mmCIF file of C-alpha atoms and ligand atoms in Angstrom:
data_model
loop_
_atom_site.group_PDB
_atom_site.id
_atom_site.type_symbol
_atom_site.label_atom_id
_atom_site.label_comp_id
_atom_site.label_asym_id
_atom_site.label_seq_id
_atom_site.Cartn_x
_atom_site.Cartn_y
_atom_site.Cartn_z
ATOM 1 C CA MET A 1 -2.615 -0.959 21.729
ATOM 2 C CA ARG A 2 -6.090 0.466 22.257
ATOM 3 C CA ARG A 3 -5.749 2.879 19.347
ATOM 4 C CA LEU A 4 -5.080 0.023 16.976
ATOM 5 C CA ARG A 5 -8.139 -1.872 18.166
ATOM 6 C CA ASP A 6 -10.398 1.204 18.025
ATOM 7 C CA ALA A 7 -9.049 2.684 14.773
ATOM 8 C CA ARG A 8 -11.863 2.807 12.245
ATOM 9 C CA ARG A 9 -9.407 3.973 9.584
ATOM 10 C CA LEU A 10 -5.899 2.542 9.745
ATOM 11 C CA THR A 11 -3.175 3.352 7.216
ATOM 12 C CA VAL A 12 0.107 1.453 7.053
ATOM 13 C CA LEU A 13 3.182 2.632 5.115
ATOM 14 C CA THR A 14 5.995 0.106 4.753
ATOM 15 C CA GLY A 15 9.598 0.143 3.616
ATOM 16 C CA ALA A 16 12.383 -2.374 3.132
ATOM 17 C CA GLY A 17 12.577 -3.128 6.873
ATOM 18 C CA VAL A 18 9.331 -5.097 6.612
ATOM 19 C CA SER A 19 10.975 -7.479 4.105
ATOM 20 C CA ALA A 20 14.299 -7.704 5.938
ATOM 21 C CA ALA A 21 13.223 -10.777 7.940
ATOM 22 C CA SER A 22 12.354 -12.474 4.633
ATOM 23 C CA GLY A 23 15.949 -12.059 3.536
ATOM 24 C CA VAL A 24 15.465 -9.163 1.105
ATOM 25 C CA PRO A 25 18.469 -6.820 1.460
ATOM 26 C CA THR A 26 17.486 -3.327 2.605
ATOM 27 C CA PHE A 27 18.755 -0.327 0.703
ATOM 28 C CA ARG A 28 20.687 1.510 3.334
ATOM 29 C CA GLY A 29 21.133 -1.135 5.979
ATOM 30 C CA ALA A 30 24.368 -2.719 7.202
ATOM 31 C CA ASP A 31 23.927 -5.657 4.818
ATOM 32 C CA GLY A 32 23.893 -2.922 2.211
ATOM 33 C CA LEU A 33 23.041 -3.472 -1.330
ATOM 34 C CA TRP A 34 24.692 -4.927 -4.333
ATOM 35 C CA ARG A 35 28.473 -4.339 -4.617
ATOM 36 C CA ASN A 36 28.186 -1.269 -2.361
ATOM 37 C CA VAL A 37 26.625 0.743 -5.141
ATOM 38 C CA ARG A 38 24.167 3.349 -3.858
ATOM 39 C CA PRO A 39 20.621 2.762 -5.143
ATOM 40 C CA GLU A 40 20.479 6.475 -5.937
ATOM 41 C CA ASP A 41 23.241 5.893 -8.541
ATOM 42 C CA LEU A 42 21.660 2.889 -10.280
ATOM 43 C CA ALA A 43 17.919 3.374 -9.845
ATOM 44 C CA THR A 44 17.770 6.324 -12.250
ATOM 45 C CA PRO A 45 16.789 6.804 -15.896
ATOM 46 C CA GLY A 46 20.234 8.303 -16.522
ATOM 47 C CA ALA A 47 21.996 5.167 -15.325
ATOM 48 C CA PHE A 48 19.758 3.038 -17.549
ATOM 49 C CA ARG A 49 20.327 5.277 -20.551
ATOM 50 C CA ARG A 50 24.099 5.109 -20.015
ATOM 51 C CA ASP A 51 24.359 1.390 -19.304
ATOM 52 C CA PRO A 52 21.144 -0.675 -19.496
ATOM 53 C CA SER A 53 23.067 -3.966 -19.100
ATOM 54 C CA LEU A 54 24.591 -2.831 -15.777
ATOM 55 C CA VAL A 55 21.219 -1.725 -14.432
ATOM 56 C CA TRP A 56 19.635 -4.998 -15.604
ATOM 57 C CA GLU A 57 22.472 -6.932 -13.956
ATOM 58 C CA TRP A 58 21.573 -5.229 -10.673
ATOM 59 C CA TYR A 59 17.853 -5.961 -11.089
ATOM 60 C CA ARG A 60 18.518 -9.564 -12.182
ATOM 61 C CA TRP A 61 20.585 -10.024 -9.006
ATOM 62 C CA ARG A 62 17.806 -8.507 -6.874
ATOM 63 C CA ARG A 63 15.108 -10.581 -8.586
ATOM 64 C CA ALA A 64 17.082 -13.757 -7.914
ATOM 65 C CA GLN A 65 17.459 -12.695 -4.257
ATOM 66 C CA ILE A 66 13.759 -11.947 -3.869
ATOM 67 C CA ALA A 67 12.691 -15.143 -5.692
ATOM 68 C CA ARG A 68 14.173 -17.110 -2.775
ATOM 69 C CA CYS A 69 12.238 -15.086 -0.166
ATOM 70 C CA GLN A 70 8.865 -15.729 1.407
ATOM 71 C CA PRO A 71 6.551 -13.307 3.201
ATOM 72 C CA ASN A 72 7.339 -13.095 6.935
ATOM 73 C CA PRO A 73 5.014 -12.578 9.960
ATOM 74 C CA ALA A 74 5.103 -8.806 9.441
ATOM 75 C CA HIS A 75 3.617 -9.219 5.947
ATOM 76 C CA ARG A 76 1.051 -11.686 7.263
ATOM 77 C CA VAL A 77 -0.193 -9.395 10.043
ATOM 78 C CA ILE A 78 -0.461 -6.471 7.618
ATOM 79 C CA ALA A 79 -2.342 -8.700 5.156
ATOM 80 C CA GLU A 80 -4.833 -9.622 7.929
ATOM 81 C CA TRP A 81 -5.280 -5.933 8.796
ATOM 82 C CA SER A 82 -5.823 -5.085 5.108
ATOM 83 C CA ALA A 83 -8.966 -7.218 5.148
ATOM 84 C CA ARG A 84 -10.479 -4.809 7.709
ATOM 85 C CA GLU A 85 -12.841 -2.100 6.527
ATOM 86 C CA GLY A 86 -11.015 1.250 6.428
ATOM 87 C CA CYS A 87 -7.499 -0.209 6.401
ATOM 88 C CA ARG A 88 -5.169 0.872 3.604
ATOM 89 C CA VAL A 89 -1.631 -0.326 2.932
ATOM 90 C CA LEU A 90 0.962 1.740 1.088
ATOM 91 C CA THR A 91 4.358 0.261 0.320
ATOM 92 C CA GLN A 92 7.637 1.550 -1.085
ATOM 93 C CA ASN A 93 8.827 -2.026 -1.569
ATOM 94 C CA VAL A 94 9.015 -3.464 -5.065
ATOM 95 C CA ASP A 95 9.427 -7.105 -3.929
ATOM 96 C CA ASP A 96 5.673 -7.941 -4.095
ATOM 97 C CA LEU A 97 5.885 -9.854 -0.795
ATOM 98 C CA HIS A 98 2.831 -7.928 0.482
ATOM 99 C CA LEU A 99 0.916 -9.189 -2.579
ATOM 100 C CA ARG A 100 2.115 -12.759 -1.995
ATOM 101 C CA ALA A 101 0.916 -12.468 1.622
ATOM 102 C CA GLY A 102 -2.569 -11.616 0.323
ATOM 103 C CA THR A 103 -2.678 -7.893 1.175
ATOM 104 C CA ARG A 104 -5.862 -6.253 -0.159
ATOM 105 C CA GLY A 105 -5.935 -2.873 -1.898
ATOM 106 C CA LEU A 106 -2.155 -2.519 -1.793
ATOM 107 C CA VAL A 107 -0.739 0.736 -3.203
ATOM 108 C CA ARG A 108 2.732 0.017 -4.589
ATOM 109 C CA LEU A 109 4.146 3.533 -4.611
ATOM 110 C CA HIS A 110 7.392 2.491 -6.337
ATOM 111 C CA GLY A 111 6.022 -0.251 -8.618
ATOM 112 C CA SER A 112 7.127 -3.866 -8.817
ATOM 113 C CA ILE A 113 10.428 -5.563 -9.659
ATOM 114 C CA TRP A 114 8.357 -8.348 -11.266
ATOM 115 C CA GLU A 115 6.833 -6.028 -13.837
ATOM 116 C CA LEU A 116 8.497 -4.584 -16.925
ATOM 117 C CA LYS A 117 7.563 -1.746 -19.268
ATOM 118 C CA CYS A 118 8.802 -0.325 -22.550
ATOM 119 C CA TRP A 119 11.816 2.006 -22.170
ATOM 120 C CA ASP A 120 10.806 3.697 -25.420
ATOM 121 C CA GLU A 121 7.255 4.217 -24.052
ATOM 122 C CA CYS A 122 5.718 2.834 -27.269
ATOM 123 C CA GLY A 123 2.378 2.589 -25.482
ATOM 124 C CA HIS A 124 2.492 -1.115 -24.641
ATOM 125 C CA PRO A 125 1.149 -1.506 -21.073
ATOM 126 C CA ALA A 126 3.458 -2.789 -18.312
ATOM 127 C CA TRP A 127 3.587 -6.577 -18.152
ATOM 128 C CA ARG A 128 4.440 -9.183 -15.517
ATOM 129 C CA ASP A 129 7.678 -11.108 -16.028
ATOM 130 C CA GLU A 130 8.914 -13.470 -13.309
ATOM 131 C CA ARG A 131 11.615 -15.147 -15.360
ATOM 132 C CA LEU A 132 15.061 -15.607 -13.868
ATOM 133 C CA SER A 133 18.245 -16.207 -15.814
ATOM 134 C CA PRO A 134 19.143 -19.954 -15.926
ATOM 135 C CA ASP A 135 21.896 -19.917 -13.277
ATOM 136 C CA GLU A 136 19.775 -17.778 -10.963
ATOM 137 C CA ALA A 137 16.695 -19.944 -11.605
ATOM 138 C CA ASP A 138 18.581 -22.958 -10.250
ATOM 139 C CA GLN A 139 19.032 -21.182 -6.919
ATOM 140 C CA SER A 140 15.463 -19.955 -6.552
ATOM 141 C CA SER A 141 13.188 -21.960 -4.266
ATOM 142 C CA ASP A 142 10.003 -21.495 -6.329
ATOM 143 C CA THR A 143 9.879 -24.524 -8.573
ATOM 144 C CA ASP A 144 6.777 -23.217 -10.330
ATOM 145 C CA ARG A 145 8.700 -20.298 -11.845
ATOM 146 C CA PRO A 146 9.045 -20.357 -15.638
ATOM 147 C CA ARG A 147 12.583 -21.432 -16.434
ATOM 148 C CA GLU A 148 12.798 -19.405 -19.638
ATOM 149 C CA THR A 149 16.341 -19.057 -20.778
ATOM 150 C CA GLU A 150 15.666 -15.866 -22.784
ATOM 151 C CA PHE A 151 16.079 -13.806 -19.649
ATOM 152 C CA GLY A 152 19.772 -14.499 -19.794
ATOM 153 C CA ARG A 153 22.589 -12.008 -20.080
ATOM 154 C CA SER A 154 20.834 -9.799 -22.627
ATOM 155 C CA CYS A 155 18.345 -7.105 -21.720
ATOM 156 C CA PRO A 156 14.672 -8.055 -22.074
ATOM 157 C CA ARG A 157 12.739 -6.549 -24.947
ATOM 158 C CA CYS A 158 9.323 -4.964 -25.365
ATOM 159 C CA PRO A 159 6.965 -7.517 -27.011
ATOM 160 C CA ALA A 160 5.246 -4.746 -28.980
ATOM 161 C CA CYS A 161 8.057 -2.672 -30.486
ATOM 162 C CA GLY A 162 11.145 -4.807 -29.793
ATOM 163 C CA GLY A 163 12.769 -1.887 -27.969
ATOM 164 C CA LEU A 164 14.497 -2.168 -24.591
ATOM 165 C CA ALA A 165 12.346 -3.169 -21.622
ATOM 166 C CA ARG A 166 12.991 -1.642 -18.199
ATOM 167 C CA PRO A 167 11.816 -2.587 -14.707
ATOM 168 C CA ALA A 168 8.383 -1.044 -14.088
ATOM 169 C CA VAL A 169 9.579 0.681 -10.920
ATOM 170 C CA VAL A 170 9.765 4.388 -10.049
ATOM 171 C CA TRP A 171 13.382 5.544 -10.281
ATOM 172 C CA PHE A 172 14.900 8.578 -8.575
ATOM 173 C CA GLY A 173 13.934 11.692 -10.472
ATOM 174 C CA GLU A 174 10.780 10.012 -11.798
ATOM 175 C CA SER A 175 7.335 10.952 -10.600
ATOM 176 C CA LEU A 176 5.129 8.428 -8.856
ATOM 177 C CA ALA A 177 1.931 7.491 -10.683
ATOM 178 C CA ALA A 178 -0.628 10.235 -10.069
ATOM 179 C CA ALA A 179 -3.249 7.636 -9.101
ATOM 180 C CA ASP A 180 -0.923 6.216 -6.439
ATOM 181 C CA VAL A 181 -0.172 9.646 -4.970
ATOM 182 C CA GLU A 182 -3.904 10.340 -4.966
ATOM 183 C CA ALA A 183 -4.617 7.047 -3.166
ATOM 184 C CA ALA A 184 -1.839 7.735 -0.645
ATOM 185 C CA LEU A 185 -3.137 11.212 0.139
ATOM 186 C CA THR A 186 -6.664 9.852 0.601
ATOM 187 C CA ALA A 187 -5.195 7.238 2.959
ATOM 188 C CA CYS A 188 -3.710 10.080 5.034
ATOM 189 C CA ASP A 189 -7.273 10.777 6.186
ATOM 190 C CA CYS A 190 -7.120 8.163 8.928
ATOM 191 C CA ASP A 191 -7.307 7.705 12.684
ATOM 192 C CA LEU A 192 -4.001 5.849 12.971
ATOM 193 C CA PHE A 193 -1.011 5.994 10.578
ATOM 194 C CA LEU A 194 1.714 3.381 11.100
ATOM 195 C CA THR A 195 5.047 3.902 9.314
ATOM 196 C CA ILE A 196 6.929 0.598 9.466
ATOM 197 C CA GLY A 197 10.479 -0.347 8.435
ATOM 198 C CA THR A 198 11.384 2.724 6.438
ATOM 199 C CA SER A 199 14.328 5.092 6.840
ATOM 200 C CA ALA A 200 11.938 7.958 6.027
ATOM 201 C CA ILE A 201 14.448 9.492 3.606
ATOM 202 C CA VAL A 202 12.809 8.989 0.204
ATOM 203 C CA HIS A 203 10.122 11.448 -0.844
ATOM 204 C CA PRO A 204 7.257 11.777 -1.518
ATOM 205 C CA ALA A 205 6.671 8.523 0.465
ATOM 206 C CA ALA A 206 8.430 9.927 3.540
ATOM 207 C CA GLY A 207 6.070 12.903 3.536
ATOM 208 C CA PHE A 208 2.822 10.979 3.995
ATOM 209 C CA VAL A 209 3.218 10.420 7.760
ATOM 210 C CA HIS A 210 3.504 14.197 8.211
ATOM 211 C CA GLU A 211 0.463 14.750 5.976
ATOM 212 C CA ALA A 212 -1.514 12.240 8.061
ATOM 213 C CA ALA A 213 -0.516 14.075 11.265
ATOM 214 C CA ARG A 214 -1.598 17.377 9.690
ATOM 215 C CA ARG A 215 -4.973 15.770 8.975
ATOM 216 C CA GLY A 216 -5.353 14.743 12.626
ATOM 217 C CA ALA A 217 -4.149 11.134 12.600
ATOM 218 C CA PHE A 218 -2.298 9.576 15.536
ATOM 219 C CA THR A 219 1.056 8.560 14.053
ATOM 220 C CA ALA A 220 3.373 5.761 15.169
ATOM 221 C CA GLU A 221 6.688 4.474 13.821
ATOM 222 C CA ILE A 222 7.917 0.895 14.096
ATOM 223 C CA ASN A 223 11.602 0.584 13.259
ATOM 224 C CA LEU A 224 14.798 -0.954 14.567
ATOM 225 C CA ASP A 225 16.424 2.489 14.617
ATOM 226 C CA LEU A 226 15.411 6.111 14.946
ATOM 227 C CA THR A 227 14.729 7.937 11.677
ATOM 228 C CA PRO A 228 14.072 11.547 10.596
ATOM 229 C CA ALA A 229 10.365 10.811 11.235
ATOM 230 C CA SER A 230 10.928 9.670 14.857
ATOM 231 C CA SER A 231 10.841 13.186 16.299
ATOM 232 C CA ALA A 232 7.610 14.001 14.477
ATOM 233 C CA VAL A 233 5.442 10.949 15.233
ATOM 234 C CA ASP A 234 3.279 10.565 18.358
ATOM 235 C CA LEU A 235 4.720 7.165 19.280
ATOM 236 C CA VAL A 236 8.015 5.417 18.460
ATOM 237 C CA ILE A 237 8.124 1.624 18.897
ATOM 238 C CA GLN A 238 11.725 0.474 18.519
ATOM 239 C CA GLY A 239 11.817 -3.135 17.442
ATOM 240 C CA ALA A 240 11.724 -5.572 14.551
ATOM 241 C CA ALA A 241 8.522 -5.471 12.502
ATOM 242 C CA GLU A 242 8.344 -9.273 12.399
ATOM 243 C CA ASP A 243 8.255 -9.301 16.222
ATOM 244 C CA VAL A 244 6.310 -6.132 17.012
ATOM 245 C CA LEU A 245 3.438 -6.663 14.563
ATOM 246 C CA PRO A 246 2.419 -10.164 15.725
ATOM 247 C CA THR A 247 2.588 -8.850 19.322
ATOM 248 C CA LEU A 248 0.349 -5.906 18.426
ATOM 249 C CA ALA A 249 -2.025 -8.154 16.503
ATOM 250 C CA SER A 250 -2.412 -10.534 19.445
ATOM 251 C CA ALA A 251 -2.799 -7.740 22.035
HETATM 252 C C1 LIG B 301 10.226 12.377 -7.230
HETATM 253 C C2 LIG B 301 12.344 1.913 -6.639
HETATM 254 C C3 LIG B 301 9.384 14.236 -8.395
HETATM 255 C C4 LIG B 301 13.476 1.450 -7.407
HETATM 256 C C5 LIG B 301 12.976 3.718 -5.147
HETATM 257 C C6 LIG B 301 17.595 15.006 -6.631
HETATM 258 C C7 LIG B 301 17.217 14.651 -7.926
HETATM 259 C C8 LIG B 301 16.001 14.036 -8.178
HETATM 260 C C9 LIG B 301 15.149 13.757 -7.123
HETATM 261 C C10 LIG B 301 15.552 14.079 -5.860
HETATM 262 C C11 LIG B 301 16.751 14.725 -5.588
HETATM 263 N N1 LIG B 301 16.836 14.907 -4.236
HETATM 264 C C12 LIG B 301 15.734 14.424 -3.649
HETATM 265 C C13 LIG B 301 14.955 13.943 -4.607
HETATM 266 C C14 LIG B 301 13.706 13.310 -4.431
HETATM 267 C C15 LIG B 301 13.985 11.808 -4.427
HETATM 268 C C16 LIG B 301 14.426 11.453 -3.029
HETATM 269 O O1 LIG B 301 13.604 11.408 -2.138
HETATM 270 N N2 LIG B 301 15.753 11.200 -2.836
HETATM 271 C C17 LIG B 301 16.238 10.851 -1.520
HETATM 272 C C18 LIG B 301 17.421 9.875 -1.643
HETATM 273 C C19 LIG B 301 16.630 12.133 -0.795
HETATM 274 N N3 LIG B 301 12.743 11.171 -4.746
HETATM 275 C C20 LIG B 301 12.451 10.894 -6.028
HETATM 276 O O2 LIG B 301 13.210 11.057 -6.961
HETATM 277 C C21 LIG B 301 11.047 10.360 -6.233
HETATM 278 N N4 LIG B 301 10.424 11.062 -7.291
HETATM 279 O O3 LIG B 301 10.652 13.083 -6.339
HETATM 280 O O4 LIG B 301 9.501 12.844 -8.304
HETATM 281 C C22 LIG B 301 10.507 14.654 -9.295
HETATM 282 C C23 LIG B 301 10.349 14.470 -10.667
HETATM 283 C C24 LIG B 301 11.374 14.890 -11.517
HETATM 284 C C25 LIG B 301 12.571 15.449 -10.991
HETATM 285 C C26 LIG B 301 12.720 15.599 -9.605
HETATM 286 C C27 LIG B 301 11.700 15.191 -8.753
HETATM 287 C C28 LIG B 301 11.101 8.879 -6.582
HETATM 288 C C29 LIG B 301 11.546 8.096 -5.371
HETATM 289 C C30 LIG B 301 11.433 6.610 -5.666
HETATM 290 C C31 LIG B 301 12.807 6.049 -5.881
HETATM 291 N N5 LIG B 301 12.699 4.599 -6.066
HETATM 292 N N6 LIG B 301 12.854 2.413 -5.379
HETATM 293 C C32 LIG B 301 13.982 0.142 -6.845
HETATM 294 O O5 LIG B 301 13.647 -0.225 -5.691
HETATM 295 O O6 LIG B 301 14.714 -0.507 -7.571
HETATM 296 S S1 LIG B 301 13.438 4.250 -3.613
HETATM 297 C C33 LIG B 301 14.065 3.002 -2.656
HETATM 298 O O7 LIG B 301 14.214 3.590 -1.362
HETATM 299 C C34 LIG B 301 13.131 1.818 -2.432
HETATM 300 O O8 LIG B 301 11.883 1.928 -3.073
HETATM 301 C C35 LIG B 301 12.905 1.862 -0.942
HETATM 302 O O9 LIG B 301 11.672 1.378 -0.631
HETATM 303 C C36 LIG B 301 13.016 3.307 -0.696
HETATM 304 C C37 LIG B 301 13.103 3.762 0.710
HETATM 305 O O10 LIG B 301 14.007 2.960 1.372
HETATM 306 P P1 LIG B 301 13.406 2.156 2.630
HETATM 307 O O11 LIG B 301 12.281 1.314 2.170
HETATM 308 O O12 LIG B 301 13.131 3.114 3.723
HETATM 309 O O13 LIG B 301 14.600 1.195 2.946
HETATM 310 P P2 LIG B 301 15.948 1.573 3.708
HETATM 311 O O14 LIG B 301 16.929 0.475 3.463
HETATM 312 O O15 LIG B 301 16.323 2.985 3.383
HETATM 313 O O16 LIG B 301 15.547 1.577 5.246
HETATM 314 C C38 LIG B 301 15.150 0.370 5.860
HETATM 315 C C39 LIG B 301 14.637 0.769 7.242
HETATM 316 O O17 LIG B 301 14.121 -0.390 7.870
HETATM 317 C C40 LIG B 301 15.727 1.308 8.134
HETATM 318 O O18 LIG B 301 15.218 2.433 8.830
HETATM 319 C C41 LIG B 301 16.006 0.160 9.109
HETATM 320 O O19 LIG B 301 16.329 0.643 10.403
HETATM 321 C C42 LIG B 301 14.662 -0.502 9.159
HETATM 322 N N7 LIG B 301 14.687 -1.934 9.453
HETATM 323 C C43 LIG B 301 15.582 -2.858 9.029
HETATM 324 N N8 LIG B 301 15.188 -4.087 9.469
HETATM 325 C C44 LIG B 301 14.020 -3.916 10.139
HETATM 326 C C45 LIG B 301 13.703 -2.542 10.146
HETATM 327 N N9 LIG B 301 12.602 -2.058 10.742
HETATM 328 C C46 LIG B 301 11.799 -2.943 11.360
HETATM 329 N N10 LIG B 301 12.036 -4.259 11.405
HETATM 330 C C47 LIG B 301 13.134 -4.783 10.813
HETATM 331 N N11 LIG B 301 13.352 -6.109 10.866
HETATM 332 ZN ZN1 LIG B 302 7.647 -0.925 -26.804
#
């Protein structure tokens, strides 16, 4: 792909499809998500306010799933590209697999499932917490993970005020961090914008490919299926990210 080779400024936006080959369940795919509950019903402040234990049960389940996953070739190609001058990577994924693949300058638009923050917003900054509950820890492949037992059935607490801790992710109805939106908009000033493995449903992330086109970028979508973005991009490459990206990288 000549454009990819010649692009001085390349921006990549990824969604759950990039982690699918690693075994991370997608949100809206056939493998569906936890107990057929829609993410839109659980990933909200209202759901957490009503039933923090249920929401934490969902996140504990997802953390245990993700703890067993490794970055796949799609993450590795994107990490190589991120080392190039002028390449920026935006992700909607909260699994941190891009980070584990060594991606530079990653903008995590929806935060990280491995970070927590204070539900009562006491001012304590978000903190990293990779603990798994004991039974889940036994299943995870990473032996170097702390095997704390505290992260059991109860909800984790804020170390500063003792209040409830919540996953430091962006829920539906919550605004993205202004700095991240700023970084994403700046990244829309590019020669080539690749949107990879996202159903292009969730905003504002789904809007960036259109913003990039408005700013003169050549836009391409890599996805197994067609999405609402397919009719708007310049090029649609239908295929699996873990196959298409290594092919593009070697071309
Ligand atoms: C906001 C973090 C302003 C949590 C996520 C009503 C009320 C309130 C808001 C709204 C509303 N209606 C609309 C909105 C806006 C809302 C929104 O967009 N809703 C959608 C459902 C219509 N957005 C928001 O609320 C955002 N904030 O608008 O703030 C505001 C402020 C106050 C009040 C109102 C508005 C916040 C959005 C962030 C939500 N958080 N996640 C968590 O993960 O636990 S979103 C969630 O969906 C994930 O982050 C995920 O990344 C994201 C998008 O999903 P995808 O990544 O695209 O994954 P999906 O499964 O959908 O698709 C996978 C794709 O991969 C498929 O296309 C498949 O074909 C493809 N694929 C599969 N395998 C492969 C593959 N492709 C290639 N290779 C493969 N191997
Ligand atoms: Zn606190």
